Amino acid sequence: MSEGNKESLVARIIFKAVLPVIKVLLEDHPKFKKRFENVKGTVLFVTKEGEQRVGAYIKFDNLNFETGTEILENPDLTFEFGSLSKLNNFFKGKIVLPKIRGFTNFGLLWRVLSVLLYMKILMPDAKPKTPLDAKMKVKMTLYMVSTALSQLNKAGDPEMLKWTTKQPERIYQWTVDNEDIACWLKVKAGQTKAGRGIYTCLLYTS
């Protein structure tokens, strides 16, 4: 796989598997739930891949949360990166300084930055300081990983395809005892689907 294709694959995982788990914070973490009450705004992370603009947006609407890969025309806040690799490195926790448009919307800016800083808890060496942080790390990590595996397959990752094409219909279920943490991955003959909850009680798919 070429370096460019690797960066595109990493960006796909960020857009499709990492950003969506922000919703967990708004639902389960009292601090962030309170912080985003009555907050409305759209945030765009964008760069260029060749001549094409690529990126993803997140939208806050009174604790409702949405994310997608459309390039919004008039977001309230924009993080613009010089390259796809810089965008990816930013979400990997490396020091990258994007151009930020929308400084006048300071309330949204500091709230988004607080979320991005908290997301560093997903790093392998990040150690949760409280039971709540531990729960957030486990829940967000499992949701992220199950979706990322499906996205790797959908993107045509050779190693993932090698595994999934040999699979009969199987459901891989992750749960944590005494916690509202559950997700699954369905695999069948090269096709995959990820979801949250117990498989028989579908809550979310990607």
Short mmCIF file of C-alpha atoms in Angstrom, two decimals:
data_model
loop_
_atom_site.label_atom_id
_atom_site.label_comp_id
_atom_site.label_asym_id
_atom_site.label_seq_id
_atom_site.Cartn_x
_atom_site.Cartn_y
_atom_site.Cartn_z
CA MET A 1 0.00 0.00 0.00
CA SER A 2 1.42 3.40 -0.99
CA GLU A 3 2.04 6.10 1.58
CA GLY A 4 -0.81 8.17 0.15
CA ASN A 5 -3.22 5.26 0.39
CA LYS A 6 -2.15 4.64 3.98
CA GLU A 7 -2.88 8.24 4.91
CA SER A 8 -6.28 8.03 3.22
CA LEU A 9 -7.07 4.86 5.13
CA VAL A 10 -6.04 6.44 8.44
CA ALA A 11 -8.20 9.48 7.70
CA ARG A 12 -11.15 7.21 6.91
CA ILE A 13 -10.78 5.52 10.29
CA ILE A 14 -10.61 8.90 12.03
CA PHE A 15 -13.70 10.21 10.23
CA LYS A 16 -15.78 7.04 10.49
CA ALA A 17 -14.65 5.47 13.77
CA VAL A 18 -12.96 8.06 16.00
CA LEU A 19 -15.09 11.19 15.64
CA PRO A 20 -18.41 9.33 16.18
CA VAL A 21 -17.41 8.24 19.70
CA ILE A 22 -17.57 11.87 20.83
CA LYS A 23 -21.27 11.12 21.21
CA VAL A 24 -20.40 8.89 24.18
CA LEU A 25 -19.03 11.90 26.06
CA LEU A 26 -22.19 13.91 25.47
CA GLU A 27 -24.36 11.03 26.67
CA ASP A 28 -22.33 9.55 29.54
CA HIS A 29 -19.92 12.14 30.94
CA PRO A 30 -21.67 14.66 33.25
CA LYS A 31 -19.09 17.39 32.63
CA PHE A 32 -19.41 17.27 28.85
CA LYS A 33 -23.15 16.74 28.97
CA LYS A 34 -23.50 19.96 30.96
CA ARG A 35 -20.91 21.76 28.84
CA PHE A 36 -22.78 21.14 25.59
CA GLU A 37 -26.32 21.79 26.82
CA ASN A 38 -27.98 24.36 24.59
CA VAL A 39 -24.92 24.47 22.31
CA LYS A 40 -25.44 24.58 18.56
CA GLY A 41 -22.67 24.66 16.00
CA THR A 42 -20.86 22.90 13.19
CA VAL A 43 -17.13 22.17 13.10
CA LEU A 44 -15.19 21.21 9.97
CA PHE A 45 -11.82 19.45 9.79
CA VAL A 46 -10.54 19.82 6.25
CA THR A 47 -7.49 19.51 4.01
CA LYS A 48 -6.66 18.87 0.35
CA GLU A 49 -5.87 15.54 -1.24
CA GLY A 50 -4.55 16.54 -4.65
CA GLU A 51 -7.06 19.09 -5.92
CA GLN A 52 -9.93 17.70 -3.87
CA ARG A 53 -10.96 18.99 -0.47
CA VAL A 54 -11.49 16.16 2.00
CA GLY A 55 -12.46 16.12 5.63
CA ALA A 56 -15.25 15.60 8.10
CA TYR A 57 -17.66 17.65 10.15
CA ILE A 58 -19.18 17.34 13.58
CA LYS A 59 -22.44 19.01 14.51
CA PHE A 60 -23.71 19.85 17.99
CA ASP A 61 -27.38 20.59 18.52
CA ASN A 62 -28.59 20.65 22.13
CA LEU A 63 -26.76 17.37 22.98
CA ASN A 64 -27.76 15.82 19.67
CA PHE A 65 -24.60 14.86 17.80
CA GLU A 66 -23.94 14.19 14.14
CA THR A 67 -20.83 13.55 12.10
CA GLY A 68 -20.19 13.03 8.40
CA THR A 69 -17.70 13.49 5.58
CA GLU A 70 -19.43 16.23 3.62
CA ILE A 71 -17.46 19.45 3.19
CA LEU A 72 -19.76 22.04 4.71
CA GLU A 73 -19.83 25.44 3.03
CA ASN A 74 -20.39 27.65 6.07
CA PRO A 75 -19.29 25.89 9.26
CA ASP A 76 -19.13 27.86 12.49
CA LEU A 77 -15.59 26.65 13.12
CA THR A 78 -12.96 25.30 10.71
CA PHE A 79 -9.69 23.48 11.39
CA GLU A 80 -7.73 23.53 8.11
CA PHE A 81 -4.59 21.42 7.63
CA GLY A 82 -1.78 21.68 5.11
CA SER A 83 -1.91 17.99 4.23
CA LEU A 84 -3.77 14.79 4.99
CA SER A 85 -0.83 13.51 7.00
CA LYS A 86 -0.93 16.63 9.20
CA LEU A 87 -4.65 16.15 9.79
CA ASN A 88 -4.02 12.52 10.76
CA ASN A 89 -1.13 13.47 13.05
CA PHE A 90 -3.33 16.05 14.78
CA PHE A 91 -5.78 13.31 15.76
CA LYS A 92 -2.90 11.06 16.78
CA GLY A 93 -2.02 13.61 19.44
CA LYS A 94 1.07 15.02 17.73
CA ILE A 95 1.88 18.73 17.69
CA VAL A 96 0.20 20.15 14.60
CA LEU A 97 -1.03 23.73 14.28
CA PRO A 98 -3.96 23.99 11.88
CA LYS A 99 -5.40 27.23 10.58
CA ILE A 100 -8.48 27.92 12.68
CA ARG A 101 -11.33 29.98 11.29
CA GLY A 102 -14.12 31.02 13.61
CA PHE A 103 -12.25 32.50 16.56
CA THR A 104 -15.18 34.84 17.15
CA ASN A 105 -17.21 31.79 18.17
CA PHE A 106 -15.02 31.37 21.23
CA GLY A 107 -17.62 29.46 23.23
CA LEU A 108 -17.76 26.69 20.62
CA LEU A 109 -13.98 26.75 20.10
CA TRP A 110 -13.02 26.12 23.72
CA ARG A 111 -15.66 23.43 24.08
CA VAL A 112 -14.40 21.59 20.99
CA LEU A 113 -10.80 21.89 22.14
CA SER A 114 -11.78 20.44 25.53
CA VAL A 115 -13.31 17.43 23.76
CA LEU A 116 -10.24 16.92 21.58
CA LEU A 117 -7.96 17.09 24.60
CA TYR A 118 -10.09 14.55 26.47
CA MET A 119 -9.97 12.20 23.46
CA LYS A 120 -6.29 11.65 24.23
CA ILE A 121 -7.57 9.18 26.81
CA LEU A 122 -7.89 6.77 23.87
CA MET A 123 -4.11 6.67 23.46
CA PRO A 124 -2.65 3.28 24.50
CA ASP A 125 -0.43 4.79 27.19
CA ALA A 126 -3.10 7.10 28.65
CA LYS A 127 -4.00 6.05 32.19
CA PRO A 128 -7.49 6.96 33.45
CA LYS A 129 -7.47 8.83 36.75
CA THR A 130 -11.02 8.05 37.86
CA PRO A 131 -13.52 5.17 37.48
CA LEU A 132 -15.53 7.38 35.11
CA ASP A 133 -12.48 8.01 32.94
CA ALA A 134 -11.78 4.26 32.90
CA LYS A 135 -15.32 3.58 31.75
CA MET A 136 -15.08 6.26 29.06
CA LYS A 137 -11.83 4.81 27.78
CA VAL A 138 -13.16 1.25 27.59
CA LYS A 139 -16.48 2.23 26.03
CA MET A 140 -15.07 4.61 23.45
CA THR A 141 -12.22 2.25 22.58
CA LEU A 142 -14.50 -0.74 21.98
CA TYR A 143 -16.92 1.33 19.89
CA MET A 144 -14.01 2.78 17.92
CA VAL A 145 -12.27 -0.56 17.33
CA SER A 146 -15.38 -2.48 16.22
CA THR A 147 -16.26 0.26 13.73
CA ALA A 148 -12.65 0.63 12.58
CA LEU A 149 -12.44 -3.09 11.75
CA SER A 150 -15.53 -2.81 9.58
CA GLN A 151 -14.20 0.34 7.90
CA LEU A 152 -10.86 -1.34 7.18
CA ASN A 153 -12.76 -4.06 5.37
CA LYS A 154 -14.97 -1.62 3.45
CA ALA A 155 -11.87 0.33 2.39
CA GLY A 156 -10.30 -2.82 0.95
CA ASP A 157 -7.43 -3.31 3.38
CA PRO A 158 -5.67 -6.46 2.03
CA GLU A 159 -5.10 -8.16 5.39
CA MET A 160 -8.63 -7.49 6.56
CA LEU A 161 -10.12 -8.75 3.28
CA LYS A 162 -7.97 -11.87 3.51
CA TRP A 163 -9.59 -12.64 6.85
CA THR A 164 -13.18 -11.64 6.13
CA THR A 165 -13.49 -13.45 2.78
CA LYS A 166 -12.88 -16.77 4.54
CA GLN A 167 -15.45 -16.16 7.24
CA PRO A 168 -18.88 -17.80 7.35
CA GLU A 169 -21.59 -15.68 8.98
CA ARG A 170 -20.30 -14.86 12.45
CA ILE A 171 -21.06 -12.29 15.12
CA TYR A 172 -18.24 -11.08 17.35
CA GLN A 173 -19.74 -9.54 20.48
CA TRP A 174 -17.95 -7.41 23.09
CA THR A 175 -19.59 -6.72 26.46
CA VAL A 176 -18.42 -5.49 29.86
CA ASP A 177 -20.05 -7.02 32.94
CA ASN A 178 -22.30 -4.71 34.95
CA GLU A 179 -21.75 -1.81 32.54
CA ASP A 180 -23.79 -0.45 29.66
CA ILE A 181 -20.98 -1.27 27.25
CA ALA A 182 -21.61 -3.58 24.33
CA CYS A 183 -20.79 -3.66 20.64
CA TRP A 184 -20.45 -6.19 17.86
CA LEU A 185 -18.98 -6.96 14.46
CA LYS A 186 -20.82 -9.06 11.91
CA VAL A 187 -18.73 -10.82 9.26
CA LYS A 188 -19.93 -12.88 6.31
CA ALA A 189 -18.04 -13.79 3.13
CA GLY A 190 -16.10 -10.56 2.85
CA GLN A 191 -18.87 -8.27 4.15
CA THR A 192 -18.84 -6.56 7.53
CA LYS A 193 -21.13 -4.46 9.68
CA ALA A 194 -20.40 -2.97 13.10
CA GLY A 195 -22.96 -2.03 15.72
CA ARG A 196 -23.47 -0.95 19.31
CA GLY A 197 -25.45 -2.84 21.90
CA ILE A 198 -26.29 -6.54 22.04
CA TYR A 199 -26.63 -7.91 18.52
CA THR A 200 -30.27 -8.85 18.91
CA CYS A 201 -31.05 -5.28 20.09
CA LEU A 202 -29.52 -3.20 17.33
CA LEU A 203 -28.76 0.36 18.42
CA TYR A 204 -26.30 1.66 15.85
CA THR A 205 -24.62 0.40 12.67
CA SER A 206 -21.74 1.54 10.51
#
